[in-house]
XYZ file of C-alpha atoms in Angstrom:
368
model
C -101.383 -68.718 -62.750
C -101.289 -64.965 -62.328
C -97.967 -63.404 -61.368
C -97.900 -61.818 -57.971
C -96.268 -61.701 -54.577
C -96.761 -63.961 -51.605
C -96.214 -62.459 -48.172
C -95.635 -64.100 -44.818
C -95.023 -62.871 -41.289
C -91.571 -61.397 -40.727
C -89.797 -63.030 -37.811
C -86.618 -61.172 -36.862
C -83.552 -63.249 -36.152
C -82.541 -63.580 -32.553
C -79.313 -61.717 -31.868
C -77.018 -62.371 -28.924
C -75.772 -58.779 -29.278
C -79.179 -57.193 -28.815
C -79.011 -56.909 -25.035
C -75.433 -55.692 -25.057
C -75.917 -53.105 -27.807
C -78.924 -51.442 -26.219
C -77.220 -51.212 -22.812
C -73.909 -50.125 -24.321
C -75.388 -47.008 -25.945
C -76.780 -45.867 -22.619
C -73.558 -46.778 -20.814
C -71.507 -44.602 -23.201
C -73.755 -41.613 -22.483
C -73.482 -42.181 -18.732
C -69.689 -42.502 -18.884
C -69.508 -39.049 -20.484
C -71.797 -37.524 -17.862
C -69.904 -39.159 -14.967
C -66.509 -38.088 -16.398
C -65.268 -41.646 -16.864
C -66.414 -43.025 -13.498
C -67.363 -46.618 -14.387
C -68.780 -47.432 -10.972
C -71.104 -44.451 -10.940
C -72.193 -45.087 -14.534
C -73.044 -48.717 -13.742
C -74.970 -47.622 -10.639
C -77.047 -45.241 -12.740
C -77.551 -47.966 -15.332
C -78.826 -50.315 -12.622
C -81.322 -47.682 -11.492
C -82.505 -47.220 -15.068
C -82.828 -50.984 -15.386
C -85.078 -51.095 -12.308
C -87.252 -48.310 -13.656
C -87.473 -49.271 -17.320
C -86.672 -52.993 -17.435
C -83.625 -52.796 -19.684
C -82.586 -56.379 -18.979
C -84.405 -59.695 -18.730
C -83.832 -63.236 -17.544
C -81.825 -64.023 -20.671
C -79.377 -61.134 -20.357
C -78.703 -59.338 -17.082
C -76.434 -56.574 -15.810
C -73.851 -59.144 -14.720
C -73.681 -60.425 -18.310
C -73.279 -56.864 -19.559
C -70.382 -56.144 -17.201
C -68.639 -59.373 -18.243
C -69.099 -58.462 -21.920
C -67.644 -55.002 -21.291
C -64.532 -56.691 -19.904
C -64.314 -59.333 -22.642
C -64.726 -56.771 -25.427
C -62.034 -54.557 -23.936
C -64.130 -51.551 -22.918
C -63.325 -51.705 -19.200
C -60.639 -53.323 -17.103
C -60.188 -53.859 -13.390
C -58.503 -51.148 -11.359
C -55.218 -52.570 -9.982
C -55.353 -50.080 -7.092
C -58.864 -50.894 -5.898
C -60.443 -54.332 -5.804
C -63.793 -54.549 -7.565
C -63.406 -51.176 -9.291
C -63.145 -50.642 -13.048
C -61.596 -48.131 -15.438
C -62.501 -47.426 -19.025
C -59.890 -48.335 -21.630
C -58.426 -46.517 -24.634
C -60.936 -48.437 -26.772
C -63.775 -46.878 -24.775
C -62.255 -43.402 -25.091
C -62.193 -43.712 -28.873
C -65.729 -45.132 -28.923
C -66.987 -42.173 -26.885
C -65.421 -39.742 -29.378
C -66.980 -41.599 -32.324
C -70.364 -41.652 -30.605
C -70.133 -37.912 -30.009
C -69.220 -37.364 -33.660
C -72.244 -39.312 -34.893
C -74.582 -37.726 -32.354
C -73.573 -34.133 -33.094
C -72.378 -34.080 -36.697
C -74.158 -37.081 -38.194
C -72.486 -39.823 -40.160
C -69.843 -38.308 -42.426
C -69.188 -39.753 -45.843
C -65.672 -40.924 -46.456
C -63.658 -38.787 -48.834
C -60.254 -39.084 -50.462
C -57.448 -37.451 -48.548
C -59.937 -35.297 -46.687
C -58.205 -31.952 -46.436
C -59.756 -28.512 -46.458
C -60.055 -26.456 -49.629
C -59.278 -22.789 -50.152
C -60.844 -20.576 -52.835
C -57.481 -20.319 -54.628
C -57.179 -22.181 -57.931
C -54.218 -23.013 -60.153
C -51.610 -25.708 -59.627
C -53.117 -27.145 -56.522
C -53.613 -30.529 -54.946
C -57.080 -31.747 -55.914
C -59.212 -31.467 -59.038
C -62.310 -29.286 -58.980
C -65.249 -29.152 -61.402
C -64.125 -25.848 -62.987
C -62.767 -25.909 -66.547
C -60.590 -23.427 -68.461
C -58.402 -23.186 -71.568
C -54.958 -24.746 -71.586
C -52.148 -22.417 -70.503
C -48.384 -22.814 -70.762
C -47.114 -24.620 -67.685
C -50.176 -26.820 -67.155
C -49.335 -30.468 -66.590
C -50.649 -33.225 -68.868
C -52.663 -34.864 -66.108
C -54.734 -31.681 -65.783
C -56.027 -31.946 -69.371
C -59.578 -33.236 -69.642
C -59.339 -35.525 -72.660
C -63.099 -35.997 -73.046
C -63.770 -32.258 -73.234
C -60.722 -31.632 -75.433
C -61.678 -34.280 -78.013
C -65.231 -32.970 -78.100
C -63.862 -29.466 -78.789
C -61.687 -30.821 -81.615
C -64.706 -32.474 -83.245
C -66.739 -29.289 -82.998
C -63.929 -27.021 -84.186
C -62.480 -29.124 -87.027
C -65.112 -31.713 -87.870
C -64.595 -35.315 -88.965
C -65.288 -34.970 -92.670
C -61.668 -34.967 -93.843
C -60.938 -38.339 -92.275
C -57.955 -36.953 -90.360
C -58.523 -36.206 -86.722
C -56.963 -32.892 -85.628
C -56.351 -31.762 -82.025
C -54.753 -28.345 -81.500
C -53.692 -26.413 -78.447
C -56.804 -24.279 -78.745
C -58.990 -27.371 -78.299
C -57.473 -28.342 -74.989
C -59.435 -27.822 -71.807
C -57.907 -28.069 -68.373
C -59.617 -28.997 -65.143
C -58.722 -26.565 -62.372
C -56.982 -27.803 -59.268
C -57.831 -26.585 -55.811
C -55.250 -25.986 -53.116
C -55.805 -27.815 -49.876
C -55.176 -25.788 -46.747
C -53.788 -26.848 -43.409
C -55.398 -25.373 -40.339
C -54.461 -24.981 -36.696
C -57.335 -24.707 -34.244
C -57.325 -24.193 -30.495
C -60.541 -25.146 -28.733
C -60.956 -23.383 -25.375
C -63.415 -24.873 -22.861
C -64.610 -22.959 -19.819
C -64.510 -25.218 -16.738
C -65.488 -22.577 -14.185
C -68.047 -23.500 -11.527
C -70.886 -21.785 -13.395
C -70.792 -24.561 -16.018
C -72.826 -26.733 -13.630
C -74.798 -24.073 -11.759
C -78.435 -23.036 -12.114
C -79.640 -26.616 -12.540
C -78.085 -27.019 -16.002
C -75.235 -29.317 -16.978
C -73.253 -27.290 -19.502
C -69.948 -29.109 -19.283
C -71.217 -32.420 -20.727
C -72.384 -30.866 -24.039
C -69.122 -28.904 -24.210
C -67.145 -32.139 -23.749
C -69.192 -33.896 -26.417
C -68.556 -31.079 -28.890
C -64.824 -31.168 -28.162
C -64.693 -34.963 -28.611
C -66.704 -34.794 -31.830
C -64.489 -32.057 -33.257
C -61.363 -33.997 -32.295
C -62.663 -37.139 -34.003
C -63.722 -35.134 -37.062
C -60.233 -33.657 -37.452
C -58.629 -37.058 -36.959
C -60.835 -38.791 -39.546
C -61.497 -36.153 -42.178
C -58.700 -33.589 -41.819
C -55.693 -35.546 -40.522
C -53.187 -32.872 -41.565
C -54.836 -30.256 -39.369
C -53.784 -29.450 -35.818
C -56.278 -29.338 -32.966
C -55.211 -28.313 -29.479
C -57.652 -28.360 -26.566
C -57.211 -26.169 -23.517
C -59.369 -25.639 -20.444
C -59.551 -22.496 -18.361
C -60.745 -21.739 -14.854
C -58.533 -19.836 -12.406
C -55.661 -20.876 -14.690
C -55.433 -22.426 -18.156
C -53.734 -25.618 -19.241
C -53.593 -27.880 -22.256
C -55.178 -31.329 -22.177
C -54.863 -34.342 -24.435
C -57.838 -35.449 -26.502
C -57.885 -38.755 -24.601
C -58.513 -36.788 -21.375
C -61.788 -35.254 -22.598
C -64.137 -37.973 -21.259
C -62.740 -37.348 -17.770
C -63.067 -33.553 -17.852
C -64.806 -32.040 -14.822
C -65.783 -28.586 -13.667
C -63.720 -27.218 -10.786
C -64.401 -24.640 -8.073
C -62.946 -22.027 -10.393
C -63.498 -18.475 -11.527
C -63.121 -17.598 -15.234
C -59.613 -16.536 -16.262
C -60.256 -15.912 -19.966
C -56.977 -13.994 -20.218
C -54.935 -17.057 -19.224
C -56.842 -19.155 -21.757
C -56.243 -16.719 -24.603
C -52.565 -16.297 -23.724
C -52.014 -20.046 -23.831
C -54.014 -20.402 -27.064
C -51.938 -17.732 -28.817
C -48.696 -19.290 -27.559
C -49.721 -22.628 -29.053
C -50.709 -21.074 -32.380
C -47.437 -19.121 -32.694
C -45.635 -22.470 -32.839
C -47.769 -23.730 -35.736
C -46.518 -22.983 -39.253
C -49.912 -23.227 -40.916
C -51.529 -20.462 -43.016
C -54.892 -20.694 -41.248
C -55.147 -20.306 -37.488
C -58.195 -19.843 -35.286
C -59.547 -20.045 -31.763
C -62.923 -21.499 -30.749
C -64.002 -20.520 -27.229
C -66.920 -22.199 -25.436
C -67.976 -20.264 -22.357
C -71.075 -19.406 -20.373
C -69.825 -16.504 -18.304
C -67.897 -13.315 -18.039
C -64.158 -13.111 -17.302
C -63.801 -12.782 -13.534
C -60.190 -13.623 -12.709
C -56.569 -12.652 -13.412
C -53.292 -14.160 -12.237
C -51.215 -11.625 -10.290
C -47.898 -12.896 -8.982
C -48.573 -15.935 -6.848
C -52.195 -15.020 -6.296
C -55.367 -14.124 -8.162
C -57.331 -10.970 -8.727
C -61.026 -11.990 -8.603
C -64.333 -10.221 -8.969
C -67.412 -12.312 -9.714
C -69.827 -9.376 -9.376
C -70.486 -7.665 -12.691
C -67.890 -6.835 -15.341
C -64.651 -5.666 -13.745
C -62.931 -3.177 -16.066
C -59.475 -4.354 -14.997
C -60.277 -7.906 -16.120
C -62.290 -6.858 -19.161
C -59.607 -4.495 -20.521
C -56.909 -7.171 -20.383
C -59.270 -9.572 -22.144
C -59.976 -7.028 -24.882
C -56.247 -6.331 -25.265
C -55.700 -10.012 -26.049
C -58.550 -9.946 -28.558
C -56.732 -7.099 -30.321
C -53.408 -8.966 -30.153
C -55.017 -12.000 -31.784
C -56.367 -9.785 -34.550
C -52.861 -8.428 -35.234
C -51.647 -12.019 -35.494
C -54.512 -12.741 -37.926
C -56.085 -15.229 -35.531
C -59.886 -14.934 -35.562
C -61.692 -15.900 -32.364
C -65.134 -17.446 -32.562
C -66.990 -17.280 -29.253
C -69.791 -19.717 -28.505
C -71.702 -18.080 -25.672
C -74.038 -20.499 -23.904
C -75.668 -17.843 -21.734
C -78.425 -15.338 -22.472
C -77.722 -12.472 -20.040
C -77.932 -9.189 -22.031
C -74.958 -7.559 -20.317
C -72.793 -10.616 -21.025
C -73.857 -10.553 -24.659
C -72.853 -6.893 -24.804
C -69.365 -7.797 -23.559
C -69.065 -10.578 -26.141
C -70.103 -8.143 -28.881
C -67.367 -5.719 -27.826
C -64.825 -8.561 -27.647
C -65.842 -9.749 -31.124
C -65.614 -6.260 -32.654
C -62.094 -5.794 -31.281
C -60.960 -9.136 -32.687
C -63.034 -8.916 -35.893
C -64.081 -12.488 -35.190
C -67.512 -14.017 -34.734
C -69.866 -14.779 -31.905
C -72.777 -17.164 -31.508
C -75.322 -17.071 -28.711
C -76.224 -20.706 -28.735
C -78.356 -23.093 -26.795
C -76.557 -26.245 -25.741
C -78.596 -28.258 -28.240
C -77.319 -26.390 -31.291
C -73.722 -25.927 -30.164
C -72.185 -28.825 -32.072
C -73.729 -27.962 -35.425
C -72.581 -24.340 -35.140
C -68.979 -25.325 -34.433
C -68.969 -27.912 -37.219
C -70.299 -25.483 -39.832
C -67.954 -22.712 -38.730
C -64.984 -25.066 -38.817
C -65.751 -26.065 -42.407
C -66.460 -22.477 -43.458
C -63.234 -21.119 -42.012
C -61.221 -23.840 -43.732
C -62.231 -22.509 -47.133
C -60.333 -19.279 -46.659
C -56.716 -18.423 -46.080
C -56.395 -15.758 -43.419
């Protein structure tokens, strides 16, 4: 009988999780868009179910809601009968989903800290080799390379193996750096104007970056602040609930708070990432506000540029991610970037996450 293969029809196994998993992915997206409003997200999901037939007789929306409760993703609101809140488990799941969506699945590494270009007695072995020098530790010596050198230099003909100091090769160590980053998010009203939702992608990027730092760079510091008429710091767990307010854009307040936070960090590398779609239009003056939403007000612009210069003196580079295409706004960002000696990206919302991820990794390889 001739050897060969016999094929038959593939029948996938029935999975009780199939209905839940497919609905859950959509639900997580809707929760982000609705800023954590479970009721609104479920209403949208019901409308999608009517239009696209997401459920069937075997697994309905009622089953999905019960599973959300049983699995610990939502719980009942004690203040309002029939209402639900998302749980801490959901908050973490949203951050992980954002990380996978924006940055892709990251491979696990050892201790997962950033590297600087500096070599010597560092924390982690690199692939670079050099000759042994006085003061090198024994665990840095590459025995395989050193023995090979001894064989080449002295041979094996005499019957006595000889290993000298000149045969030793050492594997370089790389220093791991610790970084402090402040992520500034513009929550002025323009982030939802003109028929474009800009705040949801900004939230997703912030959640993905927060989860990245937590998983891959746990020794780093990441602070998140939002700025509208004023600026204030928020916890990472608050990101899914972030909403745009009826605010102007007080970039000065945001930068002042960011620099105050970074002054308290004793890390060698410090930086600010700023996500914005508009020009600075507001300043705090006493108990009130100075506002001008028409064009670039020199009073507001000059104070903003002064803070860019102050950050440069403190060796804090500012990377601006401008999600607007107006030429006069780009001109302002260019001037701001030149004063700070930082960087600027004019990004679509689609490419925002990848830009921030790559810049974060790139900046971690240098000590400012």
